[in-house]
Coordinates of C-alpha atoms and ligand atoms in Angstrom, one line a residue:
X1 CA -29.4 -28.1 -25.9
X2 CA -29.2 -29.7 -22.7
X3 CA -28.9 -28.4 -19.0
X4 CA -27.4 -29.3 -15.9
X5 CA -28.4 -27.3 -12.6
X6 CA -28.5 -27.2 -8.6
X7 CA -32.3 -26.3 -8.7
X8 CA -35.0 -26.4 -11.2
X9 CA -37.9 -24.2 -9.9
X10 CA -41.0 -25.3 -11.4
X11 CA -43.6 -22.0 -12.0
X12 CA -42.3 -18.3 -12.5
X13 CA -44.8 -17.1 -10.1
X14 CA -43.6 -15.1 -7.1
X15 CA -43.2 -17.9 -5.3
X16 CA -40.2 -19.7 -7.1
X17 CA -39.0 -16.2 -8.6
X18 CA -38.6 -15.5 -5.0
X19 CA -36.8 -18.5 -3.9
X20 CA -34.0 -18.2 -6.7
X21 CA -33.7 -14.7 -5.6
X22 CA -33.0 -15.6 -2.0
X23 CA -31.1 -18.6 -3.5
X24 CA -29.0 -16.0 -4.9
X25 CA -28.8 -13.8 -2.4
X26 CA -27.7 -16.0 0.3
X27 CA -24.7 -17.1 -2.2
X28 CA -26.3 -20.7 -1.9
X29 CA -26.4 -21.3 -5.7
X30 CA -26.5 -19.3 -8.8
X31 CA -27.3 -22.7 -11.0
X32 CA -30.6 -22.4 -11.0
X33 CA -33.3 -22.8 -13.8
X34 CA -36.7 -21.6 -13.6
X35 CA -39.0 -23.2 -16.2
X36 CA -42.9 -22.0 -16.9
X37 CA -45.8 -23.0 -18.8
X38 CA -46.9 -19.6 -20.4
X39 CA -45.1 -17.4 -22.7
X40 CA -45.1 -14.9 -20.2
X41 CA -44.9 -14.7 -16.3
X42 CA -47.7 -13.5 -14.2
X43 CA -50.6 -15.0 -16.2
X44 CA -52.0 -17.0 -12.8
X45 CA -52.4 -15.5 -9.0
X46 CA -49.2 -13.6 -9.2
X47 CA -50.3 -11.5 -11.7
X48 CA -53.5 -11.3 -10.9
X49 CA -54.2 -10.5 -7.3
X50 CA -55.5 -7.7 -5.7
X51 CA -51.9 -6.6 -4.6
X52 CA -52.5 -5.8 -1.3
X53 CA -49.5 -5.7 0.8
X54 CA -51.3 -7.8 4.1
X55 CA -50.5 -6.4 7.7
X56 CA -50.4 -10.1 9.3
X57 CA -54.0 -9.6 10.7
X58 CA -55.7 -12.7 9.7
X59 CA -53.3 -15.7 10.8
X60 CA -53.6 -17.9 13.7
X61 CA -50.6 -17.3 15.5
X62 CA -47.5 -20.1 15.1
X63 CA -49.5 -20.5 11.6
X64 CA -46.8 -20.5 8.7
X65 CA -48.4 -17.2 7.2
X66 CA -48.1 -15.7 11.1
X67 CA -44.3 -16.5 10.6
X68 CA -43.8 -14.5 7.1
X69 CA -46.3 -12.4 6.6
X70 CA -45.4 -9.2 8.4
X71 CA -41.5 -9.5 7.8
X72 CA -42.1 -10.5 4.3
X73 CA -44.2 -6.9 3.7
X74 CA -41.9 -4.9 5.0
X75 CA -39.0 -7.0 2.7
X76 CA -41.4 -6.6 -0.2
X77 CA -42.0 -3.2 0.4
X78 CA -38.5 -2.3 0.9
X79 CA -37.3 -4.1 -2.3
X80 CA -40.4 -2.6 -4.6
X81 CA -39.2 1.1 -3.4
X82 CA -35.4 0.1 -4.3
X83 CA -36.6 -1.2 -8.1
X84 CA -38.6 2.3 -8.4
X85 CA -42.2 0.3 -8.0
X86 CA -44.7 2.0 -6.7
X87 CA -46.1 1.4 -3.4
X88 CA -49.4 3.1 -2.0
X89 CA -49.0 3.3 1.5
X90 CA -53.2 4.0 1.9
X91 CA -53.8 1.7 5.1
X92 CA -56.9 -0.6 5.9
X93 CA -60.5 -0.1 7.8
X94 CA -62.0 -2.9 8.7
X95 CA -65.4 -3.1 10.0
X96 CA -68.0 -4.9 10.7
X97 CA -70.9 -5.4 8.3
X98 CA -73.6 -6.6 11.0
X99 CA -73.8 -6.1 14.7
X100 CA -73.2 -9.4 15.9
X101 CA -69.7 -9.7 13.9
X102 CA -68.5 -7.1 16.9
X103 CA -66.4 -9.2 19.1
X104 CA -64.8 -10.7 16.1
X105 CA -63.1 -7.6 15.9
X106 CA -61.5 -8.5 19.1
X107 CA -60.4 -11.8 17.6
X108 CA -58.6 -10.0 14.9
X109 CA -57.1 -7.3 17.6
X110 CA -55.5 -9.8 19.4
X111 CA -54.5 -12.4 16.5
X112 CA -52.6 -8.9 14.5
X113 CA -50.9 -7.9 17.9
X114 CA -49.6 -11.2 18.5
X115 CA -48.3 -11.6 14.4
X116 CA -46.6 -8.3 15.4
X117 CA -48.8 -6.3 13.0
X118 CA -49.5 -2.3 14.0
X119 CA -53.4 -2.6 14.6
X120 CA -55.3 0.0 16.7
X121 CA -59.8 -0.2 17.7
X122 CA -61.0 3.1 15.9
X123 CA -64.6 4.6 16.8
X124 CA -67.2 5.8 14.4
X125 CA -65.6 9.4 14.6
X126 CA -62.4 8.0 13.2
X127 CA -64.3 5.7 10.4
X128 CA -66.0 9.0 9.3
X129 CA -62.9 10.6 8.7
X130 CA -61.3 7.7 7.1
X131 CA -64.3 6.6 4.9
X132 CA -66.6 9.0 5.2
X133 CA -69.1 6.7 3.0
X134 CA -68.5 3.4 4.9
X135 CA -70.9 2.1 7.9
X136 CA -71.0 2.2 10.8
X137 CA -72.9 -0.6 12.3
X138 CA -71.4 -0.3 16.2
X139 CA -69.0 2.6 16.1
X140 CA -65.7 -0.1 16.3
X141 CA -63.5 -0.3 13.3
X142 CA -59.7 -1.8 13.0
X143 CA -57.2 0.8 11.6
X144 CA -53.9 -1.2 9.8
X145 CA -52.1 2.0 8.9
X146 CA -49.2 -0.4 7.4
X147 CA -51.7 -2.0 5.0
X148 CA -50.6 -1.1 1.2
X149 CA -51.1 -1.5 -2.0
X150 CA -48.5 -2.6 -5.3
X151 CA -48.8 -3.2 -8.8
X152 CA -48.1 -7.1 -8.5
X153 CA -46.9 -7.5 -12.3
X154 CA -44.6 -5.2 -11.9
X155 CA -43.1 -6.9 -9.3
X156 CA -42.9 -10.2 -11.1
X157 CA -41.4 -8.1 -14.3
X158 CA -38.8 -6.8 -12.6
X159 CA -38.0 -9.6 -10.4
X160 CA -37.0 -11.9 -13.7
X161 CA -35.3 -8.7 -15.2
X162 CA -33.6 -9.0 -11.8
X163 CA -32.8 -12.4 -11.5
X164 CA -32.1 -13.1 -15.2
X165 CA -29.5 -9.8 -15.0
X166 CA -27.7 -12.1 -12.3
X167 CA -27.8 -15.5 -14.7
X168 CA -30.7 -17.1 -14.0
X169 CA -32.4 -18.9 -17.1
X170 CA -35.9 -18.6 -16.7
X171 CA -37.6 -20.9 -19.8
X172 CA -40.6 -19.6 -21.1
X173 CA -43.6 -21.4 -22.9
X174 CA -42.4 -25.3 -21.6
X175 CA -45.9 -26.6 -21.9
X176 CA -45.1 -30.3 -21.7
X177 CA -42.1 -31.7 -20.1
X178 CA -42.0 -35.5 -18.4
X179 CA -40.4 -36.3 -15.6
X180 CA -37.7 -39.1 -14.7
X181 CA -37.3 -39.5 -11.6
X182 CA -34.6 -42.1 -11.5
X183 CA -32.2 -39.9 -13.2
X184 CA -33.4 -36.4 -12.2
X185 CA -34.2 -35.3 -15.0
X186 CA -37.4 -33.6 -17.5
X187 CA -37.4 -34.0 -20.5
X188 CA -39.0 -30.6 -22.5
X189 CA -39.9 -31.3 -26.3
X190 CA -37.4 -31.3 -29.4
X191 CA -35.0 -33.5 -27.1
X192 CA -34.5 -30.5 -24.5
X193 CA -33.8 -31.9 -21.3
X194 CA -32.7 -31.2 -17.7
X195 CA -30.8 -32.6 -15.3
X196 CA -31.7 -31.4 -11.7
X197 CA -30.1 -31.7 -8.0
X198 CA -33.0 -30.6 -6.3
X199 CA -36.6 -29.8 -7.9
X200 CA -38.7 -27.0 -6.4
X201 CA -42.1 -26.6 -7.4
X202 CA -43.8 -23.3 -7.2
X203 CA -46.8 -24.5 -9.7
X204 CA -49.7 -22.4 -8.0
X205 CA -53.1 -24.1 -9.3
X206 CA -51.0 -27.2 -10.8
X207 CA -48.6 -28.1 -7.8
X208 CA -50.7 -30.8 -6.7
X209 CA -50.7 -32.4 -9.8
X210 CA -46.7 -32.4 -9.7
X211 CA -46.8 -33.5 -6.6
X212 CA -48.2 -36.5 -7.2
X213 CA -45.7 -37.5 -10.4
X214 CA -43.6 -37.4 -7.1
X215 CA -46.2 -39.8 -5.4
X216 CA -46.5 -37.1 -2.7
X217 CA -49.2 -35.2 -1.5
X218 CA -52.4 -37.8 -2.6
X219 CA -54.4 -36.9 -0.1
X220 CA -54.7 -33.3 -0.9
X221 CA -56.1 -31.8 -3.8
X222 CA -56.0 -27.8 -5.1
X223 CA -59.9 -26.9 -5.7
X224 CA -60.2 -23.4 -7.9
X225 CA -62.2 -20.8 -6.7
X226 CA -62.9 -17.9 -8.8
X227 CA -61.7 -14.3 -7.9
X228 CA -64.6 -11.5 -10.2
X229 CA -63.3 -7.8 -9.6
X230 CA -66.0 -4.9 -10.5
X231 CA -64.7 -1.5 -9.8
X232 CA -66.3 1.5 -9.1
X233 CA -66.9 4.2 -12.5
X234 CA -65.1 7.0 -13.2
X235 CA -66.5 10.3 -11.2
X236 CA -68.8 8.5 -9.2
X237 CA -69.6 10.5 -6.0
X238 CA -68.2 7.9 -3.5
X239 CA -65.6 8.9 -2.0
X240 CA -62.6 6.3 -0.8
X241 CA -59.3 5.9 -1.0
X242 CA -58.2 3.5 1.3
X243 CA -58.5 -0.6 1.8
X244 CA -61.9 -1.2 3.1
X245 CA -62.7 -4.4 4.3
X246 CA -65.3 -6.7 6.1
X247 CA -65.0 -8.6 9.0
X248 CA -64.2 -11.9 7.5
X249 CA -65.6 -15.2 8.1
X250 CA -62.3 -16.7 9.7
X251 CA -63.7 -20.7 8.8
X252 CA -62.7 -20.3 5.0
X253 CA -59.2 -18.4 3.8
X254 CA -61.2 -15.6 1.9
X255 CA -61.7 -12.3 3.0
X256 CA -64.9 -11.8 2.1
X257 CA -66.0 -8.6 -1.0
X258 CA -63.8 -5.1 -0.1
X259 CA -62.5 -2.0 -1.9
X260 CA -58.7 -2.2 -2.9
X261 CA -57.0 1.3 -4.2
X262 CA -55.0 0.2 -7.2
X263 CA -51.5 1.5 -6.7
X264 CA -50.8 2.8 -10.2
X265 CA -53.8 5.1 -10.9
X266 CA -56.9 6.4 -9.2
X267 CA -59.4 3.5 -9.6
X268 CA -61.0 1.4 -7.0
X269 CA -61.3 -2.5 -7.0
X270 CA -64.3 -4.1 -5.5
X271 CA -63.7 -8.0 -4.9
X272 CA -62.8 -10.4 -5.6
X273 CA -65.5 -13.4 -5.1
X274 CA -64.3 -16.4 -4.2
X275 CA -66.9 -18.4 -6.0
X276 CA -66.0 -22.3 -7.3
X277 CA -64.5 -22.3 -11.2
X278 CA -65.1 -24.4 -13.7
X279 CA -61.4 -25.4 -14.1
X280 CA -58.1 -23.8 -12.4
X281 CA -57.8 -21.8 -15.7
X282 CA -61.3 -20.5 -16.2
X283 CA -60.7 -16.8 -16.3
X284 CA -63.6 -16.4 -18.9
X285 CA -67.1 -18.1 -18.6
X286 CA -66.8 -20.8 -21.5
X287 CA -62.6 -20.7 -21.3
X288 CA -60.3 -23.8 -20.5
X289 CA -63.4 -25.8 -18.4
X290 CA -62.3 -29.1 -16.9
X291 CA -65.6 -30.6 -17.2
X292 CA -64.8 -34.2 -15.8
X293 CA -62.9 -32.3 -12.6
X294 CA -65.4 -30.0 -12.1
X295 CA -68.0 -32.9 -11.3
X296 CA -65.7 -34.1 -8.6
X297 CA -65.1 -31.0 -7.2
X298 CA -68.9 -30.0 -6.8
X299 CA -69.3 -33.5 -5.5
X300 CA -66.5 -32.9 -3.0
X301 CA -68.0 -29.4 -2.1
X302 CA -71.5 -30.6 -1.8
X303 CA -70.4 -32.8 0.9
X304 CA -68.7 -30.3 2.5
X305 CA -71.9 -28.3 3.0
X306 CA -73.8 -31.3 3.9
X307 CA -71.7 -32.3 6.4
X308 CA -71.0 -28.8 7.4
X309 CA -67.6 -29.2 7.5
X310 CA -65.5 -26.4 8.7
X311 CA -69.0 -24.0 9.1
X312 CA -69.0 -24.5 4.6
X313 CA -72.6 -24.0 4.7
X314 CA -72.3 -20.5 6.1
X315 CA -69.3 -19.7 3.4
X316 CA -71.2 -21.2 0.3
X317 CA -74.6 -19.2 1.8
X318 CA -72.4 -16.4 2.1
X319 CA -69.9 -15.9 -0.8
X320 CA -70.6 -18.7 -3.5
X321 CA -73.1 -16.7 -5.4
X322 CA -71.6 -13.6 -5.6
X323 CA -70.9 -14.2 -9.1
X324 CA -74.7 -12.8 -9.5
X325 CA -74.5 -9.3 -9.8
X326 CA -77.6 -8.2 -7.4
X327 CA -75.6 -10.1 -4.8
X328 CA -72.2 -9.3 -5.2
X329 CA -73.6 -5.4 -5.6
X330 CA -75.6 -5.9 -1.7
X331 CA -72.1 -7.4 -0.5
X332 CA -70.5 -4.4 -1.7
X333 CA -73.6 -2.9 0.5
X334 CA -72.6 -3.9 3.6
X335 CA -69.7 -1.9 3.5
X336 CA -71.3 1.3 1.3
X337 CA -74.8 1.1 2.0
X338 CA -75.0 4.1 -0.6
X339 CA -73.4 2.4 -3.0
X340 CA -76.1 2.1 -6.5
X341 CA -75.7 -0.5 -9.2
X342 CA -75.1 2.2 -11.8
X343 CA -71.7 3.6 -10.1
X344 CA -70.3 0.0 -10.4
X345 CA -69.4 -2.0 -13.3
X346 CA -67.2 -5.1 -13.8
X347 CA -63.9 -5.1 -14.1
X348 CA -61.6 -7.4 -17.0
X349 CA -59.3 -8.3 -13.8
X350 CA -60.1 -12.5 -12.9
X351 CA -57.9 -14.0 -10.7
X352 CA -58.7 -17.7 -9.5
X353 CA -57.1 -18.8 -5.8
X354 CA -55.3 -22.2 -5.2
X355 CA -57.2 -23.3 -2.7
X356 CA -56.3 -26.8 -1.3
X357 CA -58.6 -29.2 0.5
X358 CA -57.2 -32.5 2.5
X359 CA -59.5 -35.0 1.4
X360 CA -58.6 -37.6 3.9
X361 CA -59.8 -35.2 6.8
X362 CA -62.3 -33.5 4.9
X363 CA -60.7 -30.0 5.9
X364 CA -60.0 -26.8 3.9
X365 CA -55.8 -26.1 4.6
X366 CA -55.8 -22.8 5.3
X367 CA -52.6 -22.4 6.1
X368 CA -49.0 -22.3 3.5
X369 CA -48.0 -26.3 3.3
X370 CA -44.6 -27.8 1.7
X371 CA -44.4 -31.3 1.2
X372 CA -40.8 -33.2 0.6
X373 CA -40.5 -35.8 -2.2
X374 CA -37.7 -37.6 -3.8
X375 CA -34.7 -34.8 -4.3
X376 CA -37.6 -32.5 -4.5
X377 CA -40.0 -30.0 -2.5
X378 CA -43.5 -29.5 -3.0
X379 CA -45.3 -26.1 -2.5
X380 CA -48.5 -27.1 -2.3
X381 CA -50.4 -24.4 -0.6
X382 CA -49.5 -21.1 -1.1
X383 CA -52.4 -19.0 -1.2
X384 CA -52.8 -15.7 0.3
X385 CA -50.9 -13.4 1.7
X386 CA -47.8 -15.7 0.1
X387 CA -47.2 -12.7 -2.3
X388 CA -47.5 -10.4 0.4
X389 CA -44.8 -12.9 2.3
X390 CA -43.2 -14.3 -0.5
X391 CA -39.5 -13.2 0.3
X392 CA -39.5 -14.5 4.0
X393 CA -41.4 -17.6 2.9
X394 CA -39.1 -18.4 0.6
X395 CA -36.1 -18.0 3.2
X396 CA -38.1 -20.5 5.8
X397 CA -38.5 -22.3 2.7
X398 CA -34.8 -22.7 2.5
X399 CA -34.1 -22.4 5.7
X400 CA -36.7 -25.4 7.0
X401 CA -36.1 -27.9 3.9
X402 CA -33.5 -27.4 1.5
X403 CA -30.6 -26.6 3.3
X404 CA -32.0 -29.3 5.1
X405 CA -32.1 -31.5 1.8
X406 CA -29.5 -30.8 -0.3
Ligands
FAD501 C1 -58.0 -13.2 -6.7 C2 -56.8 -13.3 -5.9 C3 -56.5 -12.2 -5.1 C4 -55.3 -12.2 -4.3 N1 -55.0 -11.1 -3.5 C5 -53.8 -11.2 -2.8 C6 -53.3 -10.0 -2.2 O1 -53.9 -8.9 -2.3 N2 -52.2 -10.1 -1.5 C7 -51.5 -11.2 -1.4 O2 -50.5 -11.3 -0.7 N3 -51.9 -12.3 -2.0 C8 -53.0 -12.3 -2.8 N4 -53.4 -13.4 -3.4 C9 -52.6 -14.6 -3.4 C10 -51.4 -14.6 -4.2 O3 -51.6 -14.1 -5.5 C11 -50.8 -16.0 -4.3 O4 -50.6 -16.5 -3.0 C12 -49.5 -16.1 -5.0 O5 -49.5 -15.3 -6.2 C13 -49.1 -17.5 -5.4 O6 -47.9 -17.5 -6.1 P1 -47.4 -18.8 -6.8 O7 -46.0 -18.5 -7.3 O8 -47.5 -20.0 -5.8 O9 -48.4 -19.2 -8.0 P2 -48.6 -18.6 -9.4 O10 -48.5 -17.1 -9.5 O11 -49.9 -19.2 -9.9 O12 -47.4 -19.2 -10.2 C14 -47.3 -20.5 -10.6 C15 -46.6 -20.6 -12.0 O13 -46.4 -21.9 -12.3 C16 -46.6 -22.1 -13.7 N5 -47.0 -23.5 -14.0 C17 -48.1 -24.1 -13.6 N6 -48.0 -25.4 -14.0 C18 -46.8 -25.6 -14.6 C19 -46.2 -26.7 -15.3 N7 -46.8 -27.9 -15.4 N8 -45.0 -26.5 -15.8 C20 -44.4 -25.2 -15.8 N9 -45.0 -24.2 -15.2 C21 -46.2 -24.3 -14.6 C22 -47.7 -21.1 -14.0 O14 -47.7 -20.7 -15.4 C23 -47.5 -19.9 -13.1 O15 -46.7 -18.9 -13.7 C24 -54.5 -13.4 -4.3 C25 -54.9 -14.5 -5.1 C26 -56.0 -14.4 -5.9 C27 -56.3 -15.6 -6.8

């Protein structure tokens, strides 16, 4: 059988599931087909996140993720109580681990006010209340009261039910498909193939490697970086029950080890790592290595701390080991300096960020990046908060290139 649509979304994650929504929504096109690799959607970041509805703390102002983040949680969040998901409305503490990290509390004040996200200084009166295990290590905390948490597969099931209730084919299981350019078409196995007006790819770890078979986007390159959850154990004495997080080191795009509520029960997340993987698939510790791309990736990382590029030395001295228990367990320290190794244990949750480097410039992109190709749009960078942002993303998506485009 063979297809003819306006859009062909490349990846079921929430970032193209979002953009045929809105695609929808906005009566632009109802022609759309979504086609993914797995049999199932949610297998990669969009399943697998910590599902932490972000206040727009974090961004550099006039930053993409400045732009979406805080409209696109209160969309999310609006949409997730309309499909009867729940959503844990348990706020964030962040403070900071050592003294010196003080006044980057003001750094965050200023950056969430600007992004238009409610932020107020608490003292060490307030932390007590709040988390009455966490430190204190200068009596200044940061209360997001409109931080929340959400079961993030059950967003992605019930945004296909959604979409494929108004028409939308999503395709499961399309492993292999080759592109033709000329003609606009991919060609799936058994002599499947698909015409296309405009491609959209939402491919998460892979997009770069799409990009490219649209000779776009060679100077960047996604390098995986592995997410480890442990959680704490049933009935242990510490007591939390909201987000608790560190001040992070605002030089890399990861947040650094905290405590996540999960939304559908009572258990606590600690994590993730951000550690380098063996391959943009290697949940497991032997599983799916890329052993010829991992060389190159170390390579390009090594250099990166050599040169000290973009303060790396400080991130790989700080956060690239925490795959060894002892020091994930005196990360989770500086936050619960009670905390004991037997009240912890790992979790089966693995989630492994998209993280792209330029390689011309040497930098880490921190920010969301689209790149246009040939009747095509390339979604490159959409690491965190995209899921947080994802429904206003994809309408700047739309809005910035393919009404622009088409
Ligand atoms: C450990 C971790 C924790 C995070 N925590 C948070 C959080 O708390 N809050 C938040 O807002 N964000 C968080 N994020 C970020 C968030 O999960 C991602 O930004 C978001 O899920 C990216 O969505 P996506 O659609 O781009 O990618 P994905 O979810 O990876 O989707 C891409 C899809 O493309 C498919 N695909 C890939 N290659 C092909 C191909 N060749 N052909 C067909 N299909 C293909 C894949 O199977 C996949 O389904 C976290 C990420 C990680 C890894």
């Amino acid at each position: 059988m063979n297809h003819n649509c306006d859009f062909l979304i490349i990846g079921g994650g929430i970032v193209g599931l979002t953009i045929a929504h809105q695609l929808v929504e906005r009566k632009i096109s109802k022609n759309i087909i979504i086609i993914d690799k797995e049999d199932s959607l949610g297998c990669h970041s969009s399943g697998r996140n910590s599902g932490v509805l972000h206040a727009g703390i974090y961004y550099e102002p006039n930053s993409v993720k400045a732009k979406v983040c805080v409209s696109g949680a209160k969309r999310l969040r609006k949409w997730a109580i309309e499909k009867g998901i729940q959503v844990k409305n348990c706020g964030k503490l962040i403070i900071p681990q050592k003294s010196h990290l003080d006044s980057q509390l003001d750094i965050l004040y200023a950056r969430g006010k600007e992004n238009g996200a409610v932020i107020n200084f608490v003292d060490s009166k307030d932390i007590e209340k709040l988390a009455p295990d966490a430190k204190i290590t200068t009596g200044r905390g940061l209360w997001s009261p409109n931080t929340a948490v959400i079961d993030s597969l059950s967003v992605i099931k019930s945004l296909q039910k959604d979409l494929e209730s108004k028409g939308i084919k999503i395709i499961n299981s399309v492993k292999d498909w080759k592109l033709d350019k000329k003609t606009s078409q991919i060609f799936l196995n058994k002599g499947v193939h698909i015409k296309y007006g405009y491609l959209i790819n939402s491919a998460g770890l892979q997009a770069d490697k799409i990009a490219h078979e649209f000779d776009v986007g060679f100077d960047y390159k996604i390098i995986p970086f592995k997410g480890i959850y442990w959680k704490l154990r049933k009935n242990c004495s510490i007591n939390i029950n909201l987000n608790l997080y560190p001040v992070p080191d605002l030089n890399v795009p990861f947040l650094g080890v905290h405590f996540t509520p999960c939304a559908n029960n009572n258990s606590i997340i600690i994590g993730p790592t951000a550690i380098p993987a063996l391959g943009r698939e290697n949940y497991k510790l032997l599983e799916n290595i890329e052993y010829k791309n991992s060389i190159d990736d170390f390579a390009f990382l090594a250099k990166q701390y050599f040169l000290n590029l973009d303060g790396f030395r400080k991130y790989v001295n700080e956060q690239a080991f925490l795959g060894i228990p002892s020091f994930f367990l005196k990360s989770a320290q500086d936050l619960i300096p009670n905390l004991k190794r037997n009240q912890i244990e790992r979790s089966n949750k693995v989630g492994i960020r998209a993280q792209l480097f330029n390689l011309r410039s040497n930098k880490i992109v921190k920010d969301f990046l689209c790149l246009k190709g040939e009747k095509s749009l390339h979604i490159i960078s959409a690491i965190s908060p995209a899921f947080t942002a994802s429904f206003s993303f994809a309408d700047l998506i739309i809005d910035n290139y393919l009404l622009k485009d088409i």
